[in-house]
Amino acid sequence: MVHPLIQQLKRGLIVSCQAYPGEPLRQPEIMARMAQAAVAGGAVGIRCQGLADISAIKGQVDVPVIGIWKDGHEGVFITPTLRHARCCMAAGADIIALDATRRPRPDGLSYEQTVTTLHNEGTLVMADCGSFADARMAVEAGSDIISTTLSGYTGEREKTHGPDFELLQQMIDAFPDVPVLCEGRIHTPEHLARVMSMGAWSAVVGTAITHPTTITSWFVDALQ
C-alpha cells in the first residue's frame, strides 16, 4: 500500500529548490521563498538540499518535502550515510532521498540496512537510482519510491540530452506496484508531459525552474 504522503505526489510536479556553493541564491531564506513560489505555481512537493534549507522550507510550505544532504563530490554523496539521513529527518523532511546505487557507502552499511533502519524509525525513503540494476536493488530493499535521478552520472548509463526515457519505461514496466519518479534533465514542459504520459508517478524538475544561472546560459548560448 502506498503511503498517504506519497499519494499526495501522484500525477504532480515536484520542484527541486537547490543552489550550489558560492552562488548568489544560496541562502535558506531564498530557497524557502523559491519553494513558496513553486507551490503557488502548482507544485505538489519540494525537493531540497541541506539541513538549513530543509528546515526553512518545511516551515513555509504545506506540501511534502523531500530532503537530501549532499556531502562530497564523488561516489556516494547524496545522503551518503544513515547519520546524514537521520539529520535530514530531524530537520523536518517528510521523505529522505538516498543514493541508491550499488556502490560502497561511506559508513559501511548496505543500502538495505540503511532503508530498514529508517523505516523502523518512521521515515519514508526515495531511492535515487542510476540504472535498472540499482532500481531492482532499491525495490528489493523496500524503498517507498524509486527514481531515475542518477542516470547518466554513475558510469552505468550514457548521459542523455533530456530525461532517460528508456530507463524510466523499464522501471515502470518492471515495478508496477512501486511509485516511479522521473528526475534528471527534464528541461521543457514537453519533457514533463512525455514522462507523465509514460506512467511516471510524478516528476522532479529543478534546473529548468529554479536555477536562473543555467537558464540564462541556455538563452545566451542560443545567441551564438
Coordinates of N, CA and C in Angstrom, one line a residue:
M1 N 0.8 -1.2 0.0 CA 0.0 0.0 0.0 C 0.9 1.3 0.0
V2 N 0.5 2.2 -0.8 CA 1.3 3.4 -0.9 C 0.9 4.4 0.2
H3 N 1.9 4.9 0.8 CA 1.7 5.8 2.0 C 0.9 7.1 1.5
P4 N 0.0 7.6 2.4 CA -0.8 8.8 2.0 C 0.0 10.0 1.6
L5 N 1.2 10.1 2.2 CA 2.0 11.3 1.8 C 2.5 11.2 0.4
I6 N 2.8 9.9 0.0 CA 3.3 9.7 -1.4 C 2.1 9.8 -2.4
Q7 N 0.9 9.4 -1.9 CA -0.3 9.6 -2.7 C -0.5 11.1 -3.1
Q8 N -0.1 12.0 -2.2 CA -0.2 13.4 -2.5 C 0.6 13.9 -3.7
L9 N 1.6 13.1 -4.0 CA 2.5 13.5 -5.1 C 2.1 12.9 -6.5
K10 N 1.1 12.0 -6.5 CA 0.7 11.3 -7.7 C 0.2 12.3 -8.8
R11 N 0.8 12.1 -10.0 CA 0.5 12.8 -11.2 C 0.8 14.3 -11.0
G12 N 1.7 14.7 -10.1 CA 2.0 16.1 -9.9 C 3.5 16.4 -10.2
L13 N 3.8 17.7 -10.1 CA 5.1 18.2 -10.3 C 5.8 18.5 -8.9
I14 N 7.0 17.9 -8.7 CA 7.8 18.2 -7.6 C 8.9 19.1 -8.1
V15 N 9.1 20.2 -7.4 CA 10.1 21.2 -7.8 C 11.3 21.1 -6.8
S16 N 12.5 20.9 -7.4 CA 13.7 20.9 -6.7 C 14.3 22.3 -6.5
C17 N 14.4 22.7 -5.2 CA 14.9 24.1 -4.9 C 16.3 23.9 -4.3
Q18 N 17.3 24.1 -5.2 CA 18.7 24.0 -4.7 C 19.6 25.0 -5.3
A19 N 20.5 25.5 -4.6 CA 21.6 26.4 -5.1 C 22.9 25.9 -4.7
Y20 N 23.9 26.0 -5.6 CA 25.2 25.5 -5.4 C 26.1 26.4 -4.6
P21 N 27.1 25.8 -3.9 CA 28.0 26.7 -3.1 C 28.6 27.8 -3.9
G22 N 28.6 29.0 -3.3 CA 29.1 30.2 -3.9 C 28.2 31.0 -4.8
E23 N 27.0 30.4 -5.0 CA 26.0 31.1 -5.8 C 25.2 32.2 -5.1
P24 N 24.7 33.2 -5.8 CA 24.0 34.3 -5.1 C 22.8 33.8 -4.3
L25 N 22.1 32.8 -4.8 CA 20.8 32.4 -4.2 C 21.0 31.4 -3.1
R26 N 22.3 31.1 -2.7 CA 22.5 30.0 -1.7 C 22.3 30.6 -0.3
Q27 N 21.0 30.8 0.0 CA 20.6 31.2 1.4 C 19.3 30.4 1.7
P28 N 19.2 29.9 2.9 CA 18.0 29.1 3.2 C 16.7 30.0 3.0
E29 N 16.7 31.2 3.4 CA 15.6 32.1 3.3 C 15.2 32.2 1.8
I30 N 16.2 32.3 0.9 CA 15.9 32.5 -0.5 C 15.3 31.2 -1.1
M31 N 15.8 30.1 -0.6 CA 15.3 28.8 -1.1 C 13.9 28.6 -0.6
A32 N 13.6 29.0 0.6 CA 12.2 28.9 1.1 C 11.3 29.8 0.3
R33 N 11.7 30.9 -0.1 CA 10.9 31.8 -0.9 C 10.7 31.1 -2.3
M34 N 11.7 30.5 -2.8 CA 11.6 29.8 -4.1 C 10.6 28.7 -4.0
A35 N 10.7 28.0 -2.9 CA 9.7 26.9 -2.7 C 8.3 27.4 -2.6
Q36 N 8.1 28.5 -1.9 CA 6.8 29.1 -1.8 C 6.3 29.5 -3.2
A37 N 7.1 30.0 -4.0 CA 6.7 30.4 -5.4 C 6.4 29.2 -6.2
A38 N 7.1 28.1 -6.0 CA 6.8 26.9 -6.7 C 5.5 26.3 -6.3
V39 N 5.2 26.3 -5.0 CA 3.9 25.8 -4.6 C 2.8 26.7 -5.1
A40 N 3.0 28.0 -5.1 CA 2.0 28.9 -5.6 C 1.7 28.6 -7.1
G41 N 2.7 28.1 -7.8 CA 2.5 27.8 -9.2 C 1.9 26.4 -9.4
G42 N 1.7 25.6 -8.4 CA 1.1 24.3 -8.5 C 1.9 23.1 -8.1
A43 N 3.1 23.3 -7.7 CA 4.0 22.1 -7.3 C 3.3 21.4 -6.1
V44 N 3.4 20.0 -6.2 CA 2.8 19.2 -5.2 C 3.8 18.7 -4.2
G45 N 5.0 19.0 -4.4 CA 6.1 18.6 -3.5 C 7.3 19.5 -3.7
I46 N 8.3 19.5 -2.8 CA 9.5 20.2 -2.9 C 10.7 19.3 -2.5
R47 N 11.7 19.3 -3.3 CA 12.9 18.6 -3.0 C 14.0 19.6 -2.7
C48 N 14.7 19.4 -1.6 CA 15.7 20.4 -1.2 C 16.9 19.8 -0.6
Q49 N 18.0 20.6 -0.5 CA 19.3 20.0 -0.1 C 19.8 20.8 1.1
G50 N 20.3 20.1 2.1 CA 21.0 20.7 3.3 C 20.0 21.0 4.4
L51 N 20.5 20.8 5.6 CA 19.7 20.9 6.8 C 19.0 22.2 7.0
A52 N 19.7 23.3 6.8 CA 19.2 24.6 6.9 C 18.1 24.9 5.9
D53 N 18.3 24.5 4.7 CA 17.2 24.7 3.7 C 16.0 23.8 4.0
I54 N 16.2 22.6 4.4 CA 15.1 21.7 4.7 C 14.2 22.4 5.8
S55 N 14.9 22.8 6.8 CA 14.2 23.4 8.0 C 13.4 24.7 7.5
A56 N 14.1 25.5 6.8 CA 13.5 26.8 6.3 C 12.3 26.5 5.4
I57 N 12.4 25.6 4.5 CA 11.4 25.3 3.6 C 10.2 24.6 4.2
K58 N 10.5 23.7 5.1 CA 9.4 23.0 5.8 C 8.5 23.9 6.6
G59 N 9.1 25.0 7.1 CA 8.3 25.9 7.8 C 7.4 26.9 7.0
Q60 N 7.6 26.8 5.7 CA 6.9 27.7 4.8 C 6.0 27.1 3.8
V61 N 6.0 25.8 3.6 CA 5.1 25.1 2.6 C 4.3 24.1 3.3
D62 N 3.1 23.7 2.7 CA 2.3 22.7 3.2 C 2.2 21.5 2.3
V63 N 3.2 21.3 1.5 CA 3.3 20.1 0.7 C 4.5 19.2 1.2
P64 N 4.5 17.9 0.8 CA 5.6 17.1 1.2 C 7.0 17.6 0.8
V65 N 7.9 17.5 1.7 CA 9.3 17.9 1.5 C 10.2 16.7 1.4
I66 N 10.9 16.6 0.3 CA 11.9 15.5 0.1 C 13.3 16.1 0.4
G67 N 13.9 15.6 1.4 CA 15.2 16.2 1.9 C 16.4 15.3 1.5
I68 N 17.5 16.0 1.1 CA 18.7 15.3 0.9 C 19.8 16.1 1.6
W69 N 21.0 15.5 1.8 CA 22.2 16.2 2.2 C 23.3 15.7 1.4
K70 N 23.8 16.6 0.5 CA 25.0 16.3 -0.3 C 26.2 16.5 0.5
D71 N 27.1 15.5 0.5 CA 28.3 15.6 1.3 C 29.4 14.9 0.4
G72 N 30.3 15.7 -0.2 CA 31.3 15.2 -1.0 C 31.0 15.5 -2.5
H73 N 31.8 15.0 -3.4 CA 31.7 15.3 -4.8 C 31.8 14.0 -5.7
E74 N 32.3 12.9 -5.1 CA 32.5 11.7 -5.9 C 31.9 10.5 -5.1
G75 N 31.6 9.4 -5.9 CA 31.0 8.3 -5.3 C 29.6 8.6 -4.7
V76 N 29.3 8.0 -3.6 CA 28.0 8.1 -2.9 C 28.1 9.4 -2.1
F77 N 27.4 10.5 -2.5 CA 27.4 11.7 -1.8 C 26.0 12.3 -1.6
I78 N 25.0 11.7 -2.1 CA 23.6 12.2 -1.8 C 23.1 11.4 -0.6
T79 N 23.0 12.1 0.5 CA 22.6 11.5 1.8 C 23.4 10.2 1.9
P80 N 24.7 10.2 2.1 CA 25.5 9.0 1.9 C 25.5 8.1 3.1
T81 N 25.1 8.5 4.3 CA 25.1 7.6 5.4 C 23.8 7.7 6.2
L82 N 23.7 6.8 7.1 CA 22.5 6.8 8.0 C 22.4 8.0 8.8
R83 N 23.6 8.5 9.3 CA 23.6 9.8 10.1 C 23.1 10.9 9.3
H84 N 23.5 11.0 8.0 CA 23.0 12.1 7.2 C 21.5 12.0 7.0
A85 N 21.0 10.8 6.8 CA 19.5 10.7 6.7 C 18.8 11.0 7.9
R86 N 19.3 10.6 9.1 CA 18.7 11.0 10.4 C 18.6 12.5 10.6
C87 N 19.7 13.1 10.2 CA 19.8 14.6 10.3 C 18.7 15.3 9.5
C88 N 18.5 14.8 8.2 CA 17.5 15.3 7.3 C 16.1 15.1 7.9
M89 N 15.9 14.0 8.6 CA 14.6 13.7 9.2 C 14.4 14.7 10.3
A90 N 15.4 14.9 11.1 CA 15.3 15.8 12.3 C 15.1 17.2 11.8
A91 N 15.6 17.6 10.6 CA 15.4 18.9 10.1 C 14.0 19.2 9.6
G92 N 13.2 18.1 9.4 CA 11.9 18.2 9.0 C 11.4 17.6 7.8
A93 N 12.4 16.9 7.1 CA 12.0 16.3 5.8 C 10.9 15.2 6.0
D94 N 10.0 15.2 5.1 CA 8.9 14.1 5.2 C 9.4 12.8 4.5
I95 N 10.2 13.0 3.5 CA 10.8 11.8 2.8 C 12.3 12.1 2.6
I96 N 13.1 11.0 2.8 CA 14.5 11.2 2.7 C 14.9 10.5 1.4
A97 N 15.6 11.2 0.5 CA 16.2 10.6 -0.7 C 17.6 10.2 -0.4
L98 N 17.9 9.0 -0.9 CA 19.3 8.4 -0.7 C 19.9 8.0 -2.0
D99 N 21.2 8.1 -2.2 CA 21.9 7.5 -3.3 C 21.6 6.0 -3.2
A100 N 20.9 5.5 -4.2 CA 20.5 4.0 -4.2 C 21.3 3.3 -5.3
T101 N 22.6 3.6 -5.5 CA 23.4 2.9 -6.3 C 24.0 1.7 -5.6
R102 N 24.7 0.8 -6.3 CA 25.3 -0.3 -5.6 C 26.7 -0.1 -5.2
R103 N 27.1 1.1 -5.2 CA 28.5 1.5 -4.8 C 28.6 1.5 -3.2
P104 N 29.8 1.3 -2.7 CA 30.0 1.2 -1.3 C 29.6 2.6 -0.6
R105 N 29.0 2.4 0.5 CA 28.5 3.6 1.3 C 29.6 4.0 2.3
P106 N 29.8 5.2 2.6 CA 30.9 5.7 3.5 C 30.8 5.1 4.9
D107 N 29.6 4.8 5.4 CA 29.6 4.3 6.8 C 29.6 2.7 6.8
G108 N 29.8 2.1 5.7 CA 29.9 0.6 5.6 C 28.6 -0.1 5.6
L109 N 27.5 0.6 5.9 CA 26.2 -0.1 5.8 C 25.8 -0.3 4.4
S110 N 25.0 -1.4 4.2 CA 24.4 -1.6 2.9 C 23.2 -0.6 2.7
Y111 N 22.8 -0.5 1.4 CA 21.6 0.4 1.2 C 20.4 -0.2 1.9
E112 N 20.3 -1.5 1.9 CA 19.1 -2.2 2.5 C 19.1 -2.0 4.0
Q113 N 20.3 -2.1 4.6 CA 20.4 -1.9 6.1 C 20.0 -0.4 6.4
T114 N 20.4 0.5 5.6 CA 20.0 1.9 5.8 C 18.5 2.1 5.7
V115 N 17.9 1.5 4.7 CA 16.5 1.7 4.5 C 15.7 1.0 5.6
T116 N 16.1 -0.2 6.0 CA 15.4 -0.9 7.1 C 15.4 -0.1 8.4
T117 N 16.6 0.5 8.7 CA 16.7 1.3 9.9 C 15.8 2.5 9.9
L118 N 15.8 3.2 8.7 CA 15.0 4.4 8.6 C 13.5 4.1 8.6
H119 N 13.1 3.0 8.1 CA 11.7 2.5 8.1 C 11.3 2.3 9.6
N120 N 12.2 1.6 10.3 CA 11.9 1.3 11.7 C 11.8 2.6 12.6
E121 N 12.4 3.7 12.1 CA 12.3 5.0 12.7 C 11.2 5.9 12.2
G122 N 10.4 5.3 11.3 CA 9.3 6.0 10.8 C 9.5 6.9 9.6
T123 N 10.6 6.7 8.8 CA 10.9 7.5 7.7 C 10.6 6.9 6.4
L124 N 10.1 7.7 5.4 CA 9.9 7.2 4.1 C 11.1 7.5 3.3
V125 N 11.4 6.6 2.3 CA 12.7 6.6 1.6 C 12.5 6.7 0.1
M126 N 13.1 7.6 -0.5 CA 13.2 7.7 -2.0 C 14.5 7.2 -2.5
A127 N 14.5 6.4 -3.5 CA 15.8 5.8 -4.0 C 16.2 6.5 -5.2
D128 N 17.4 7.2 -5.2 CA 17.9 7.9 -6.4 C 18.8 6.8 -7.1
C129 N 18.3 6.3 -8.2 CA 18.9 5.3 -8.9 C 19.7 5.7 -10.2
G130 N 20.7 5.0 -10.5 CA 21.5 5.3 -11.7 C 21.3 4.3 -12.8
S131 N 20.6 3.2 -12.6 CA 20.5 2.1 -13.6 C 19.3 1.2 -13.2
F132 N 19.0 0.3 -14.1 CA 17.9 -0.6 -13.8 C 18.3 -1.5 -12.6
A133 N 19.6 -1.9 -12.6 CA 20.1 -2.8 -11.5 C 20.0 -2.1 -10.2
D134 N 20.2 -0.8 -10.2 CA 20.0 0.0 -8.9 C 18.6 -0.1 -8.5
A135 N 17.7 0.1 -9.5 CA 16.3 0.2 -9.2 C 15.8 -1.2 -8.6
R136 N 16.3 -2.2 -9.2 CA 15.9 -3.6 -8.7 C 16.3 -3.7 -7.2
M137 N 17.6 -3.3 -7.0 CA 18.1 -3.4 -5.6 C 17.3 -2.6 -4.6
A138 N 16.9 -1.4 -5.1 CA 16.2 -0.5 -4.2 C 14.8 -1.0 -3.9
V139 N 14.2 -1.6 -4.9 CA 12.8 -2.2 -4.7 C 13.0 -3.4 -3.7
E140 N 14.0 -4.2 -3.9 CA 14.2 -5.4 -3.0 C 14.5 -4.9 -1.6
A141 N 15.0 -3.8 -1.4 CA 15.4 -3.2 -0.1 C 14.2 -2.6 0.6
G142 N 13.1 -2.4 -0.2 CA 11.9 -1.9 0.4 C 11.7 -0.4 0.2
S143 N 12.3 0.2 -0.7 CA 12.2 1.7 -0.9 C 10.8 2.0 -1.2
D144 N 10.3 3.2 -0.7 CA 9.0 3.6 -0.9 C 8.8 4.3 -2.3
I145 N 9.8 4.9 -2.8 CA 9.8 5.5 -4.1 C 11.1 5.1 -4.8
I146 N 11.1 4.9 -6.1 CA 12.3 4.8 -6.9 C 12.3 5.9 -8.0
S147 N 13.5 6.3 -8.3 CA 13.6 7.5 -9.2 C 14.8 7.3 -10.2
T148 N 14.8 8.0 -11.3 CA 15.9 7.9 -12.3 C 16.9 9.0 -12.0
T149 N 17.0 9.6 -10.9 CA 17.8 10.7 -10.5 C 19.2 10.6 -11.0
L150 N 19.9 9.5 -10.8 CA 21.3 9.4 -11.0 C 21.7 8.8 -12.4
S151 N 20.7 8.6 -13.2 CA 21.0 8.1 -14.6 C 21.9 9.0 -15.3
G152 N 23.0 8.5 -15.8 CA 24.0 9.3 -16.6 C 25.1 9.9 -15.7
Y153 N 25.1 9.6 -14.4 CA 26.1 10.2 -13.5 C 26.9 9.2 -12.8
T154 N 26.7 7.9 -13.0 CA 27.4 6.9 -12.3 C 28.3 6.0 -13.2
G155 N 28.2 6.2 -14.5 CA 29.0 5.4 -15.4 C 28.3 4.2 -15.9
E156 N 27.1 3.9 -15.4 CA 26.4 2.7 -15.9 C 25.6 3.0 -17.1
R157 N 25.1 4.2 -17.3 CA 24.3 4.6 -18.4 C 24.8 5.9 -19.0
E158 N 24.6 6.0 -20.3 CA 25.0 7.2 -21.0 C 24.2 8.4 -20.5
K159 N 24.8 9.6 -20.4 CA 24.0 10.7 -20.0 C 23.2 11.2 -21.2
T160 N 21.9 11.1 -21.2 CA 21.1 11.6 -22.3 C 20.9 13.1 -22.3
H161 N 20.5 13.6 -23.4 CA 20.4 15.1 -23.6 C 19.2 15.5 -22.7
G162 N 18.1 14.8 -22.7 CA 17.0 15.0 -21.8 C 16.8 13.9 -20.8
P163 N 15.6 13.7 -20.3 CA 15.4 12.6 -19.4 C 15.8 11.2 -20.0
D164 N 16.1 10.3 -19.1 CA 16.4 8.9 -19.6 C 15.1 8.2 -19.7
F165 N 14.4 8.4 -20.8 CA 13.1 7.8 -21.1 C 13.2 6.3 -21.1
E166 N 14.2 5.7 -21.6 CA 14.4 4.3 -21.7 C 14.4 3.7 -20.3
L167 N 15.2 4.2 -19.4 CA 15.3 3.7 -18.0 C 13.9 3.9 -17.3
L168 N 13.3 5.0 -17.5 CA 12.0 5.3 -16.9 C 11.0 4.2 -17.3
Q169 N 11.0 3.9 -18.5 CA 10.0 2.9 -19.0 C 10.3 1.5 -18.4
Q170 N 11.6 1.2 -18.4 CA 12.0 -0.1 -17.8 C 11.5 -0.2 -16.4
M171 N 11.7 0.8 -15.6 CA 11.3 0.8 -14.2 C 9.8 0.7 -14.0
I172 N 9.1 1.5 -14.8 CA 7.6 1.5 -14.7 C 7.1 0.1 -15.1
D173 N 7.6 -0.5 -16.1 CA 7.2 -1.8 -16.5 C 7.5 -2.9 -15.5
A174 N 8.7 -2.8 -14.9 CA 9.1 -3.9 -14.1 C 8.6 -3.8 -12.7
F175 N 8.2 -2.6 -12.2 CA 7.8 -2.4 -10.8 C 6.5 -1.7 -10.8
P176 N 5.4 -2.3 -11.2 CA 4.1 -1.6 -11.3 C 3.5 -1.2 -9.9
D177 N 4.0 -1.9 -8.9 CA 3.4 -1.6 -7.6 C 4.2 -0.6 -6.8
V178 N 5.3 0.0 -7.4 CA 6.1 0.9 -6.7 C 6.1 2.3 -7.4
P179 N 5.8 3.4 -6.7 CA 5.9 4.7 -7.3 C 7.2 5.0 -8.0
V180 N 7.2 5.3 -9.3 CA 8.4 5.5 -10.1 C 8.4 7.0 -10.4
L181 N 9.4 7.7 -10.0 CA 9.5 9.1 -10.3 C 10.6 9.3 -11.4
C182 N 10.4 10.3 -12.3 CA 11.4 10.7 -13.2 C 12.0 12.0 -12.7
E183 N 13.4 11.9 -12.6 CA 14.1 13.1 -12.2 C 15.4 13.1 -13.0
G184 N 15.8 14.3 -13.4 CA 17.0 14.4 -14.2 C 16.8 14.9 -15.6
R185 N 17.2 16.2 -15.9 CA 17.2 16.8 -17.2 C 15.8 16.9 -17.8
I186 N 14.8 17.1 -17.0 CA 13.5 17.5 -17.6 C 13.6 19.0 -17.8
H187 N 13.8 19.4 -19.0 CA 14.1 20.8 -19.3 C 13.0 21.6 -19.9
T188 N 12.0 20.9 -20.3 CA 10.9 21.6 -21.0 C 9.5 21.0 -20.5
P189 N 8.4 21.8 -20.7 CA 7.1 21.2 -20.4 C 6.8 20.0 -21.3
E190 N 7.4 20.0 -22.5 CA 7.1 18.8 -23.3 C 7.8 17.5 -22.7
H191 N 9.0 17.7 -22.2 CA 9.6 16.6 -21.5 C 8.7 16.1 -20.4
L192 N 8.2 17.0 -19.6 CA 7.4 16.6 -18.4 C 6.1 15.9 -18.9
A193 N 5.5 16.4 -20.0 CA 4.2 15.8 -20.5 C 4.5 14.4 -20.9
R194 N 5.7 14.2 -21.6 CA 6.0 12.8 -22.1 C 6.2 11.9 -20.9
V195 N 7.0 12.2 -19.9 CA 7.3 11.3 -18.8 C 6.0 10.9 -18.1
M196 N 5.1 11.9 -17.9 CA 3.8 11.6 -17.3 C 3.0 10.7 -18.1
S197 N 3.0 10.9 -19.4 CA 2.2 10.1 -20.3 C 2.7 8.6 -20.3
M198 N 4.0 8.4 -20.0 CA 4.6 7.1 -19.9 C 4.1 6.4 -18.7
G199 N 3.6 7.1 -17.7 CA 3.1 6.4 -16.5 C 3.9 6.7 -15.2
A200 N 4.8 7.8 -15.3 CA 5.5 8.1 -14.1 C 4.6 8.6 -13.0
W201 N 4.9 8.2 -11.8 CA 4.0 8.6 -10.6 C 4.0 10.1 -10.5
S202 N 5.2 10.7 -10.6 CA 5.3 12.1 -10.6 C 6.7 12.4 -11.1
A203 N 7.1 13.7 -11.2 CA 8.3 14.1 -11.8 C 9.0 15.2 -11.0
V204 N 10.3 15.2 -11.0 CA 11.0 16.3 -10.3 C 11.7 17.2 -11.3
V205 N 11.5 18.4 -11.2 CA 12.1 19.4 -12.1 C 12.9 20.4 -11.2
G206 N 14.1 20.6 -11.5 CA 14.9 21.6 -10.7 C 15.5 22.7 -11.6
T207 N 16.6 22.4 -12.3 CA 17.3 23.4 -13.0 C 16.4 24.3 -13.9
A208 N 15.5 23.7 -14.6 CA 14.7 24.5 -15.6 C 13.7 25.5 -14.9
I209 N 13.5 25.3 -13.6 CA 12.6 26.2 -12.9 C 13.3 27.1 -11.9
T210 N 14.3 26.5 -11.2 CA 14.9 27.2 -10.0 C 16.4 27.5 -10.1
H211 N 17.0 27.4 -11.3 CA 18.4 27.7 -11.4 C 18.6 28.8 -12.5
P212 N 18.4 30.1 -12.2 CA 18.5 31.1 -13.2 C 19.8 31.2 -13.9
T213 N 20.9 30.9 -13.2 CA 22.2 31.0 -13.9 C 22.2 30.0 -15.1
T214 N 21.8 28.8 -14.9 CA 21.8 27.8 -16.0 C 20.7 28.2 -17.1
I215 N 19.6 28.7 -16.7 CA 18.5 29.1 -17.6 C 19.0 30.2 -18.5
T216 N 19.7 31.2 -17.9 CA 20.3 32.3 -18.6 C 21.3 31.8 -19.6
S217 N 22.1 30.9 -19.2 CA 23.1 30.4 -20.1 C 22.5 29.7 -21.3
W218 N 21.4 29.1 -21.2 CA 20.7 28.4 -22.3 C 20.3 29.5 -23.4
F219 N 19.8 30.6 -22.9 CA 19.4 31.7 -23.8 C 20.7 32.4 -24.4
V220 N 21.7 32.6 -23.6 CA 22.9 33.2 -24.1 C 23.5 32.3 -25.2
D221 N 23.5 31.0 -25.0 CA 24.1 30.0 -26.0 C 23.3 30.1 -27.3
A222 N 22.0 30.4 -27.2 CA 21.2 30.5 -28.4 C 21.6 31.7 -29.2
L223 N 22.3 32.6 -28.6 CA 22.7 33.8 -29.4 C 23.9 33.6 -30.2
Q224 N 24.7 32.5 -29.8 CA 26.0 32.3 -30.5 C 25.8 31.7 -31.9

